[in-house]
PDB file of C-alpha atoms in Angstrom:
ATOM      1  CA  MET A   1     103.231  56.191  76.713  1.00 68.00           C
ATOM      2  CA  ALA A   2     103.525  58.026  73.406  1.00 89.00           C
ATOM      3  CA  VAL A   3     102.587  61.701  73.243  1.00 96.00           C
ATOM      4  CA  PRO A   4      99.379  62.024  71.191  1.00 96.00           C
ATOM      5  CA  VAL A   5      99.735  63.889  67.896  1.00 97.00           C
ATOM      6  CA  LEU A   6      96.792  66.148  67.006  1.00 97.00           C
ATOM      7  CA  ASP A   7      95.614  67.575  63.693  1.00 96.00           C
ATOM      8  CA  LYS A   8      93.391  70.166  65.399  1.00 97.00           C
ATOM      9  CA  ALA A   9      93.720  71.600  68.884  1.00 97.00           C
ATOM     10  CA  GLY A  10      90.251  73.010  69.553  1.00 97.00           C
ATOM     11  CA  THR A  11      89.103  70.310  71.966  1.00 97.00           C
ATOM     12  CA  LEU A  12      92.379  70.454  73.884  1.00 98.00           C
ATOM     13  CA  LEU A  13      92.464  74.251  74.119  1.00 98.00           C
ATOM     14  CA  ALA A  14      88.900  74.315  75.470  1.00 97.00           C
ATOM     15  CA  ARG A  15      90.184  72.677  78.681  1.00 98.00           C
ATOM     16  CA  TYR A  16      92.153  75.813  79.601  1.00 98.00           C
ATOM     17  CA  ASP A  17      91.516  79.429  80.634  1.00 98.00           C
ATOM     18  CA  VAL A  18      94.914  80.851  79.652  1.00 98.00           C
ATOM     19  CA  LEU A  19      97.288  80.100  76.803  1.00 98.00           C
ATOM     20  CA  ILE A  20     100.918  81.208  77.102  1.00 98.00           C
ATOM     21  CA  SER A  21     102.130  80.894  73.537  1.00 98.00           C
ATOM     22  CA  ASP A  22     105.534  81.190  71.987  1.00 97.00           C
ATOM     23  CA  VAL A  23     105.653  83.504  68.987  1.00 96.00           C
ATOM     24  CA  TRP A  24     108.450  82.692  66.541  1.00 90.00           C
ATOM     25  CA  GLY A  25     107.881  79.169  65.204  1.00 92.00           C
ATOM     26  CA  VAL A  26     104.290  79.015  66.448  1.00 96.00           C
ATOM     27  CA  VAL A  27     102.495  82.217  65.426  1.00 97.00           C
ATOM     28  CA  HIS A  28     104.871  83.269  62.639  1.00 95.00           C
ATOM     29  CA  ASP A  29     107.821  81.682  60.838  1.00 90.00           C
ATOM     30  CA  GLY A  30     110.145  84.670  61.047  1.00 86.00           C
ATOM     31  CA  VAL A  31     108.739  86.112  57.824  1.00 89.00           C
ATOM     32  CA  TRP A  32     104.926  85.921  57.871  1.00 94.00           C
ATOM     33  CA  ALA A  33     102.112  84.952  60.220  1.00 97.00           C
ATOM     34  CA  MET A  34     100.835  81.375  60.248  1.00 97.00           C
ATOM     35  CA  PRO A  35      97.090  81.852  59.623  1.00 98.00           C
ATOM     36  CA  PRO A  36      95.851  78.535  61.137  1.00 98.00           C
ATOM     37  CA  ALA A  37      97.690  79.283  64.381  1.00 98.00           C
ATOM     38  CA  CYS A  38      96.357  82.831  64.505  1.00 98.00           C
ATOM     39  CA  ASP A  39      92.838  81.541  63.834  1.00 98.00           C
ATOM     40  CA  ALA A  40      93.152  79.015  66.678  1.00 98.00           C
ATOM     41  CA  LEU A  41      94.216  81.716  69.146  1.00 98.00           C
ATOM     42  CA  THR A  42      91.510  84.104  67.932  1.00 98.00           C
ATOM     43  CA  THR A  43      88.819  81.439  68.375  1.00 98.00           C
ATOM     44  CA  PHE A  44      90.107  80.633  71.878  1.00 98.00           C
ATOM     45  CA  ARG A  45      89.789  84.300  72.841  1.00 98.00           C
ATOM     46  CA  GLU A  46      86.324  84.580  71.315  1.00 97.00           C
ATOM     47  CA  GLN A  47      85.272  81.680  73.531  1.00 97.00           C
ATOM     48  CA  GLY A  48      86.414  83.544  76.655  1.00 97.00           C
ATOM     49  CA  GLY A  49      90.039  82.510  77.032  1.00 98.00           C
ATOM     50  CA  ALA A  50      93.057  84.775  77.468  1.00 98.00           C
ATOM     51  CA  VAL A  51      96.161  84.569  75.269  1.00 98.00           C
ATOM     52  CA  VAL A  52      99.548  85.845  76.408  1.00 98.00           C
ATOM     53  CA  LEU A  53     102.299  85.780  73.812  1.00 98.00           C
ATOM     54  CA  LEU A  54     105.616  85.103  75.549  1.00 98.00           C
ATOM     55  CA  SER A  55     108.613  85.725  73.341  1.00 94.00           C
ATOM     56  CA  ASN A  56     112.362  85.549  73.788  1.00 88.00           C
ATOM     57  CA  ALA A  57     112.614  88.468  71.383  1.00 87.00           C
ATOM     58  CA  PRO A  58     115.143  90.905  72.881  1.00 88.00           C
ATOM     59  CA  SER A  59     113.120  94.024  72.014  1.00 88.00           C
ATOM     60  CA  PRO A  60     110.538  95.702  74.280  1.00 91.00           C
ATOM     61  CA  SER A  61     106.992  94.400  73.855  1.00 94.00           C
ATOM     62  CA  GLU A  62     105.706  97.602  72.243  1.00 93.00           C
ATOM     63  CA  GLN A  63     108.297  97.259  69.482  1.00 92.00           C
ATOM     64  CA  VAL A  64     107.569  93.558  68.971  1.00 94.00           C
ATOM     65  CA  ALA A  65     103.841  94.301  68.735  1.00 97.00           C
ATOM     66  CA  GLU A  66     104.532  96.592  65.785  1.00 96.00           C
ATOM     67  CA  LEU A  67     106.652  93.865  64.190  1.00 95.00           C
ATOM     68  CA  LEU A  68     103.810  91.365  64.600  1.00 97.00           C
ATOM     69  CA  ASP A  69     101.518  93.802  62.818  1.00 97.00           C
ATOM     70  CA  LYS A  70     103.947  93.911  59.897  1.00 97.00           C
ATOM     71  CA  LYS A  71     104.040  90.111  59.796  1.00 97.00           C
ATOM     72  CA  ARG A  72     100.211  90.162  59.632  1.00 97.00           C
ATOM     73  CA  VAL A  73      99.592  88.592  63.025  1.00 98.00           C
ATOM     74  CA  PRO A  74      96.124  89.930  63.902  1.00 98.00           C
ATOM     75  CA  ARG A  75      95.701  91.810  67.170  1.00 97.00           C
ATOM     76  CA  GLY A  76      92.594  89.691  67.744  1.00 98.00           C
ATOM     77  CA  ALA A  77      94.808  86.644  68.262  1.00 98.00           C
ATOM     78  CA  TRP A  78      96.306  87.835  71.548  1.00 98.00           C
ATOM     79  CA  ASP A  79      95.561  89.830  74.697  1.00 98.00           C
ATOM     80  CA  ARG A  80      99.006  90.639  76.075  1.00 98.00           C
ATOM     81  CA  LEU A  81     102.623  90.371  74.950  1.00 98.00           C
ATOM     82  CA  VAL A  82     105.666  89.812  77.178  1.00 97.00           C
ATOM     83  CA  THR A  83     109.194  89.756  75.742  1.00 95.00           C
ATOM     84  CA  SER A  84     112.719  89.088  76.880  1.00 93.00           C
ATOM     85  CA  GLY A  85     113.286  92.770  76.202  1.00 93.00           C
ATOM     86  CA  ASP A  86     110.839  93.567  78.999  1.00 93.00           C
ATOM     87  CA  VAL A  87     112.708  91.228  81.356  1.00 92.00           C
ATOM     88  CA  THR A  88     116.067  92.670  80.269  1.00 94.00           C
ATOM     89  CA  ARG A  89     114.861  96.169  81.132  1.00 91.00           C
ATOM     90  CA  ALA A  90     113.899  94.948  84.596  1.00 89.00           C
ATOM     91  CA  LEU A  91     117.272  93.243  85.132  1.00 91.00           C
ATOM     92  CA  ILE A  92     119.181  96.352  84.035  1.00 93.00           C
ATOM     93  CA  ALA A  93     117.094  98.493  86.391  1.00 89.00           C
ATOM     94  CA  GLU A  94     117.922  96.157  89.280  1.00 89.00           C
ATOM     95  CA  SER A  95     121.632  96.245  88.467  1.00 88.00           C
ATOM     96  CA  HIS A  96     124.059  98.731  89.988  1.00 85.00           C
ATOM     97  CA  HIS A  97     126.112  98.616  86.782  1.00 94.00           C
ATOM     98  CA  ARG A  98     125.712 101.589  84.435  1.00 94.00           C
ATOM     99  CA  LYS A  99     128.453 101.219  81.794  1.00 97.00           C
ATOM    100  CA  VAL A 100     127.099  98.721  79.294  1.00 98.00           C
ATOM    101  CA  PHE A 101     128.731  96.961  76.359  1.00 98.00           C
ATOM    102  CA  HIS A 102     126.045  95.868  73.914  1.00 98.00           C
ATOM    103  CA  ILE A 103     126.242  92.865  71.588  1.00 98.00           C
ATOM    104  CA  GLY A 104     123.425  92.879  69.042  1.00 95.00           C
ATOM    105  CA  TRP A 105     121.657  94.806  66.345  1.00 91.00           C
ATOM    106  CA  GLN A 106     121.425  98.579  66.433  1.00 90.00           C
ATOM    107  CA  SER A 107     117.624  98.261  66.384  1.00 86.00           C
ATOM    108  CA  ASP A 108     117.750  96.206  69.611  1.00 88.00           C
ATOM    109  CA  ARG A 109     118.942  99.280  71.505  1.00 93.00           C
ATOM    110  CA  ALA A 110     115.349 100.297  72.149  1.00 91.00           C
ATOM    111  CA  VAL A 111     115.685  98.048  75.196  1.00 92.00           C
ATOM    112  CA  PHE A 112     117.930 100.728  76.733  1.00 94.00           C
ATOM    113  CA  ASP A 113     115.488 103.601  76.170  1.00 91.00           C
ATOM    114  CA  GLY A 114     114.865 105.385  79.450  1.00 88.00           C
ATOM    115  CA  ALA A 115     117.471 103.348  81.317  1.00 90.00           C
ATOM    116  CA  ASP A 116     120.093 105.075  83.454  1.00 91.00           C
ATOM    117  CA  ILE A 117     123.001 103.552  81.541  1.00 95.00           C
ATOM    118  CA  GLU A 118     125.799 104.571  79.173  1.00 97.00           C
ATOM    119  CA  LEU A 119     126.752 102.447  76.173  1.00 97.00           C
ATOM    120  CA  VAL A 120     130.547 102.158  76.192  1.00 98.00           C
ATOM    121  CA  GLY A 121     133.427 100.253  74.620  1.00 98.00           C
ATOM    122  CA  GLU A 122     134.872  96.978  75.842  1.00 98.00           C
ATOM    123  CA  ASP A 123     137.478  98.393  78.207  1.00 97.00           C
ATOM    124  CA  GLU A 124     135.070 100.684  80.076  1.00 97.00           C
ATOM    125  CA  ALA A 125     132.173  98.238  80.433  1.00 98.00           C
ATOM    126  CA  ASP A 126     131.095  96.827  83.783  1.00 97.00           C
ATOM    127  CA  LEU A 127     128.100  94.963  82.272  1.00 98.00           C
ATOM    128  CA  VAL A 128     127.549  93.065  79.011  1.00 98.00           C
ATOM    129  CA  VAL A 129     124.063  92.881  77.491  1.00 98.00           C
ATOM    130  CA  ALA A 130     123.667  90.536  74.515  1.00 97.00           C
ATOM    131  CA  THR A 131     120.432  90.757  72.576  1.00 95.00           C
ATOM    132  CA  GLU A 132     121.602  88.997  69.399  1.00 94.00           C
ATOM    133  CA  LEU A 133     124.796  88.423  67.476  1.00 96.00           C
ATOM    134  CA  ASN A 134     125.766  91.577  65.604  1.00 94.00           C
ATOM    135  CA  ASP A 135     125.023  89.762  62.347  1.00 93.00           C
ATOM    136  CA  TYR A 136     123.616  86.292  62.808  1.00 85.00           C
ATOM    137  CA  ARG A 137     123.535  85.586  59.077  1.00 88.00           C
ATOM    138  CA  THR A 138     127.311  85.812  58.659  1.00 92.00           C
ATOM    139  CA  GLU A 139     128.739  85.223  62.157  1.00 94.00           C
ATOM    140  CA  THR A 140     129.017  82.232  64.467  1.00 95.00           C
ATOM    141  CA  PRO A 141     128.929  82.296  68.283  1.00 97.00           C
ATOM    142  CA  GLU A 142     132.482  80.892  68.439  1.00 97.00           C
ATOM    143  CA  GLN A 143     133.774  84.041  66.757  1.00 97.00           C
ATOM    144  CA  TYR A 144     132.854  85.884  69.962  1.00 98.00           C
ATOM    145  CA  ARG A 145     134.879  83.595  72.254  1.00 98.00           C
ATOM    146  CA  PRO A 146     137.998  85.844  72.442  1.00 98.00           C
ATOM    147  CA  LEU A 147     135.847  88.857  73.381  1.00 98.00           C
ATOM    148  CA  LEU A 148     133.898  86.826  75.935  1.00 98.00           C
ATOM    149  CA  GLU A 149     137.144  85.440  77.385  1.00 98.00           C
ATOM    150  CA  ARG A 150     138.358  88.973  78.068  1.00 98.00           C
ATOM    151  CA  PHE A 151     135.094  89.942  79.776  1.00 98.00           C
ATOM    152  CA  ALA A 152     135.035  86.721  81.824  1.00 98.00           C
ATOM    153  CA  ALA A 153     138.621  87.292  82.948  1.00 98.00           C
ATOM    154  CA  ARG A 154     137.529  90.662  84.376  1.00 97.00           C
ATOM    155  CA  GLY A 155     134.440  89.148  86.027  1.00 97.00           C
ATOM    156  CA  VAL A 156     131.996  91.322  84.069  1.00 98.00           C
ATOM    157  CA  PRO A 157     128.381  90.128  84.523  1.00 97.00           C
ATOM    158  CA  PHE A 158     126.429  89.205  81.396  1.00 98.00           C
ATOM    159  CA  ILE A 159     122.692  89.662  80.717  1.00 97.00           C
ATOM    160  CA  CYS A 160     121.363  87.381  77.991  1.00 96.00           C
ATOM    161  CA  GLY A 161     118.515  89.275  76.360  1.00 94.00           C
ATOM    162  CA  ASN A 162     117.416  86.302  74.235  1.00 91.00           C
ATOM    163  CA  PRO A 163     117.938  82.842  75.781  1.00 90.00           C
ATOM    164  CA  ASP A 164     117.133  81.024  72.514  1.00 86.00           C
ATOM    165  CA  LEU A 165     120.087  79.169  71.022  1.00 89.00           C
ATOM    166  CA  VAL A 166     118.804  79.200  67.439  1.00 85.00           C
ATOM    167  CA  VAL A 167     115.809  80.438  65.488  1.00 78.00           C
ATOM    168  CA  HIS A 168     114.309  79.687  62.094  1.00 71.00           C
ATOM    169  CA  VAL A 169     114.155  82.675  59.741  1.00 74.00           C
ATOM    170  CA  GLY A 170     112.194  81.221  56.874  1.00 70.00           C
ATOM    171  CA  HIS A 171     114.197  78.100  55.964  1.00 75.00           C
ATOM    172  CA  ASP A 172     117.418  79.249  57.658  1.00 80.00           C
ATOM    173  CA  LEU A 173     118.403  78.153  61.188  1.00 80.00           C
ATOM    174  CA  LEU A 174     120.388  81.015  62.728  1.00 88.00           C
ATOM    175  CA  PRO A 175     122.151  81.502  66.098  1.00 93.00           C
ATOM    176  CA  CYS A 176     120.779  83.624  68.955  1.00 92.00           C
ATOM    177  CA  ALA A 177     122.249  85.291  72.024  1.00 94.00           C
ATOM    178  CA  GLY A 178     121.662  82.203  74.152  1.00 93.00           C
ATOM    179  CA  ALA A 179     124.546  80.542  72.307  1.00 96.00           C
ATOM    180  CA  LEU A 180     126.830  83.374  73.473  1.00 97.00           C
ATOM    181  CA  ALA A 181     125.592  83.009  77.039  1.00 97.00           C
ATOM    182  CA  LEU A 182     126.429  79.290  77.065  1.00 97.00           C
ATOM    183  CA  ILE A 183     129.984  80.102  76.001  1.00 98.00           C
ATOM    184  CA  TYR A 184     130.190  82.742  78.741  1.00 98.00           C
ATOM    185  CA  GLU A 185     129.029  80.273  81.399  1.00 98.00           C
ATOM    186  CA  ASP A 186     131.518  77.729  80.060  1.00 97.00           C
ATOM    187  CA  LEU A 187     134.215  80.346  80.615  1.00 98.00           C
ATOM    188  CA  GLY A 188     133.102  80.740  84.230  1.00 98.00           C
ATOM    189  CA  GLY A 189     131.225  84.006  83.665  1.00 98.00           C
ATOM    190  CA  SER A 190     128.046  85.040  85.475  1.00 96.00           C
ATOM    191  CA  VAL A 191     124.911  85.068  83.284  1.00 96.00           C
ATOM    192  CA  ALA A 192     121.437  86.430  84.043  1.00 94.00           C
ATOM    193  CA  TRP A 193     118.957  84.892  81.587  1.00 94.00           C
ATOM    194  CA  ALA A 194     116.169  87.323  80.597  1.00 94.00           C
ATOM    195  CA  GLY A 195     113.530  85.007  79.197  1.00 92.00           C
ATOM    196  CA  LYS A 196     112.228  81.467  78.871  1.00 93.00           C
ATOM    197  CA  PRO A 197     112.649  79.000  80.513  1.00 93.00           C
ATOM    198  CA  TYR A 198     113.384  81.127  83.581  1.00 91.00           C
ATOM    199  CA  ARG A 199     110.789  82.150  86.156  1.00 91.00           C
ATOM    200  CA  PRO A 200     110.918  85.978  85.772  1.00 87.00           C
ATOM    201  CA  SER A 201     109.434  85.801  82.269  1.00 93.00           C
ATOM    202  CA  TYR A 202     106.618  83.501  83.401  1.00 95.00           C
ATOM    203  CA  ASP A 203     105.877  85.685  86.419  1.00 92.00           C
ATOM    204  CA  LEU A 204     105.402  88.622  84.020  1.00 92.00           C
ATOM    205  CA  ALA A 205     103.239  86.433  81.766  1.00 95.00           C
ATOM    206  CA  LEU A 206     100.990  85.470  84.682  1.00 96.00           C
ATOM    207  CA  GLU A 207     100.629  89.119  85.667  1.00 95.00           C
ATOM    208  CA  ALA A 208      99.627  89.847  82.076  1.00 97.00           C
ATOM    209  CA  ALA A 209      97.110  86.981  82.118  1.00 98.00           C
ATOM    210  CA  ARG A 210      95.524  88.247  85.318  1.00 97.00           C
ATOM    211  CA  SER A 211      95.232  91.704  83.759  1.00 97.00           C
ATOM    212  CA  ALA A 212      93.637  90.259  80.618  1.00 97.00           C
ATOM    213  CA  ARG A 213      91.126  88.402  82.811  1.00 96.00           C
ATOM    214  CA  GLY A 214      90.071  91.573  84.610  1.00 95.00           C
ATOM    215  CA  GLY A 215      92.199  90.867  87.673  1.00 96.00           C
ATOM    216  CA  HIS A 216      90.820  87.377  88.269  1.00 94.00           C
ATOM    217  CA  PRO A 217      93.349  84.872  89.613  1.00 95.00           C
ATOM    218  CA  VAL A 218      94.859  82.300  87.287  1.00 97.00           C
ATOM    219  CA  ASP A 219      94.589  78.608  88.184  1.00 97.00           C
ATOM    220  CA  PRO A 220      97.890  76.935  87.173  1.00 96.00           C
ATOM    221  CA  ALA A 221      95.941  73.804  86.207  1.00 97.00           C
ATOM    222  CA  LYS A 222      94.096  75.901  83.612  1.00 98.00           C
ATOM    223  CA  VAL A 223      97.235  77.263  81.904  1.00 98.00           C
ATOM    224  CA  LEU A 224      98.599  75.696  78.706  1.00 98.00           C
ATOM    225  CA  VAL A 225     102.032  76.602  77.334  1.00 98.00           C
ATOM    226  CA  ILE A 226     102.347  76.308  73.550  1.00 98.00           C
ATOM    227  CA  GLY A 227     105.839  76.227  72.084  1.00 97.00           C
ATOM    228  CA  ASP A 228     108.277  74.662  69.652  1.00 95.00           C
ATOM    229  CA  ALA A 229     111.454  74.491  71.753  1.00 92.00           C
ATOM    230  CA  VAL A 230     112.243  71.707  74.214  1.00 94.00           C
ATOM    231  CA  ARG A 231     114.928  73.754  75.957  1.00 89.00           C
ATOM    232  CA  THR A 232     112.827  76.863  76.556  1.00 92.00           C
ATOM    233  CA  ASP A 233     109.070  76.314  76.127  1.00 95.00           C
ATOM    234  CA  LEU A 234     108.748  72.783  77.504  1.00 97.00           C
ATOM    235  CA  ALA A 235     111.336  73.377  80.234  1.00 96.00           C
ATOM    236  CA  GLY A 236     109.569  76.569  81.311  1.00 96.00           C
ATOM    237  CA  ALA A 237     106.210  74.813  81.476  1.00 97.00           C
ATOM    238  CA  ARG A 238     107.762  72.075  83.612  1.00 97.00           C
ATOM    239  CA  LEU A 239     109.343  74.652  85.936  1.00 96.00           C
ATOM    240  CA  MET A 240     105.991  76.393  86.461  1.00 97.00           C
ATOM    241  CA  GLY A 241     103.877  73.239  86.688  1.00 97.00           C
ATOM    242  CA  PHE A 242     101.870  74.070  83.549  1.00 98.00           C
ATOM    243  CA  ASP A 243     100.695  71.691  80.845  1.00 98.00           C
ATOM    244  CA  SER A 244     102.311  72.109  77.441  1.00 98.00           C
ATOM    245  CA  LEU A 245     101.527  71.577  73.758  1.00 98.00           C
ATOM    246  CA  PHE A 246     104.598  70.895  71.623  1.00 98.00           C
ATOM    247  CA  ILE A 247     104.724  72.334  68.100  1.00 98.00           C
ATOM    248  CA  ALA A 248     106.995  69.896  66.291  1.00 97.00           C
ATOM    249  CA  GLY A 249     107.248  71.910  63.079  1.00 94.00           C
ATOM    250  CA  GLY A 250     109.224  74.753  64.619  1.00 91.00           C
ATOM    251  CA  ILE A 251     112.845  74.654  65.763  1.00 89.00           C
ATOM    252  CA  HIS A 252     112.934  70.837  65.807  1.00 92.00           C
ATOM    253  CA  ARG A 253     111.245  70.337  62.449  1.00 92.00           C
ATOM    254  CA  ASP A 254     114.301  68.784  60.779  1.00 91.00           C
ATOM    255  CA  GLU A 255     114.175  66.035  63.403  1.00 94.00           C
ATOM    256  CA  THR A 256     110.419  65.569  63.759  1.00 94.00           C
ATOM    257  CA  ILE A 257     108.769  66.244  60.396  1.00 94.00           C
ATOM    258  CA  ARG A 258     108.845  63.722  57.547  1.00 94.00           C
ATOM    259  CA  ASP A 259     106.963  64.300  54.281  1.00 92.00           C
ATOM    260  CA  GLY A 260     105.047  67.154  55.871  1.00 91.00           C
ATOM    261  CA  VAL A 261     103.718  65.233  58.896  1.00 94.00           C
ATOM    262  CA  VAL A 262     104.982  64.462  62.395  1.00 94.00           C
ATOM    263  CA  ASP A 263     107.225  61.403  62.439  1.00 93.00           C
ATOM    264  CA  PRO A 264     106.518  59.417  65.647  1.00 93.00           C
ATOM    265  CA  ALA A 265     110.083  58.125  65.927  1.00 94.00           C
ATOM    266  CA  GLY A 266     111.564  61.593  65.449  1.00 95.00           C
ATOM    267  CA  LEU A 267     109.135  63.060  67.989  1.00 96.00           C
ATOM    268  CA  GLU A 268     109.998  60.372  70.516  1.00 95.00           C
ATOM    269  CA  ALA A 269     113.709  61.027  70.039  1.00 95.00           C
ATOM    270  CA  VAL A 270     113.372  64.790  70.527  1.00 95.00           C
ATOM    271  CA  LEU A 271     111.256  64.326  73.670  1.00 95.00           C
ATOM    272  CA  ALA A 272     113.352  61.470  75.081  1.00 94.00           C
ATOM    273  CA  GLY A 273     115.040  63.612  77.720  1.00 87.00           C
ATOM    274  CA  VAL A 274     111.912  65.527  78.758  1.00 92.00           C
ATOM    275  CA  THR A 275     110.893  64.401  82.244  1.00 90.00           C
ATOM    276  CA  VAL A 276     107.376  65.863  82.068  1.00 93.00           C
ATOM    277  CA  LYS A 277     106.001  65.201  78.610  1.00 95.00           C
ATOM    278  CA  PRO A 278     103.680  67.615  76.789  1.00 98.00           C
ATOM    279  CA  VAL A 279      99.996  66.669  76.850  1.00 98.00           C
ATOM    280  CA  ALA A 280     100.047  66.596  73.027  1.00 98.00           C
ATOM    281  CA  ALA A 281     102.072  67.507  69.950  1.00 97.00           C
ATOM    282  CA  MET A 282     101.183  69.024  66.581  1.00 97.00           C
ATOM    283  CA  GLY A 283     103.077  69.758  63.402  1.00 97.00           C
ATOM    284  CA  ALA A 284     101.673  73.286  63.534  1.00 97.00           C
ATOM    285  CA  LEU A 285      99.042  74.947  65.689  1.00 98.00           C
ATOM    286  CA  ALA A 286      95.590  74.828  64.125  1.00 97.00           C
TER     287      ALA A 286
END
């Protein structure tokens, strides 16, 4: 049975108590907020629902919240924010490794604030933490293979602080740290994934939802995951037993959008390997 394609999501959203929404590709496009999506989330909250933004952004949630402000995402559109940076902090705290080699932007190093670690060079490191490529506009993941081969040969564990493979920044599709982690696993290295579609990020999101609802328990049947990535958002919803709403105009837009609308054949192709289909799809949340 074909996945229904909606123009407006209000009737669907009203069936749920909690929305766990992706951020990049759903709420903003990497440059600016998407007003119809923000309006939909704001209206859901005004009608008594709770919205948790769940992002694979590698920065701590407090830093990402400030970034959302700059992108003009209204605070009224969400209750809580959970990021891969938050999960990365937890994984580092659980680790007995303290000499860390960081791959990623200088600004991502806020994830290490307050952690009992030392940032070191390649030869000293007993842990690799990748939050991004050092420059995802000019580099490719394959350029990192020699470095990753040396770490894998030494058996150094690897924390992936952003499990996304790619992300749209405006019209550009750029690589993320997840692409490095796949290479590391291919080399036989050990990877801890700090974000969607893995359970630790959803456990934090559910804690955040309970807090937003004044401590009331969350019924899994009343949770809707909204996202644009088959590999992370839809897979995470399936893992947790939640319903999902697929935003076709995000990461997969080159495959699913034709002349500004969702192409049924493209949508079917993208969702062909998904064992538990989303309850609906949209070009963009509205």
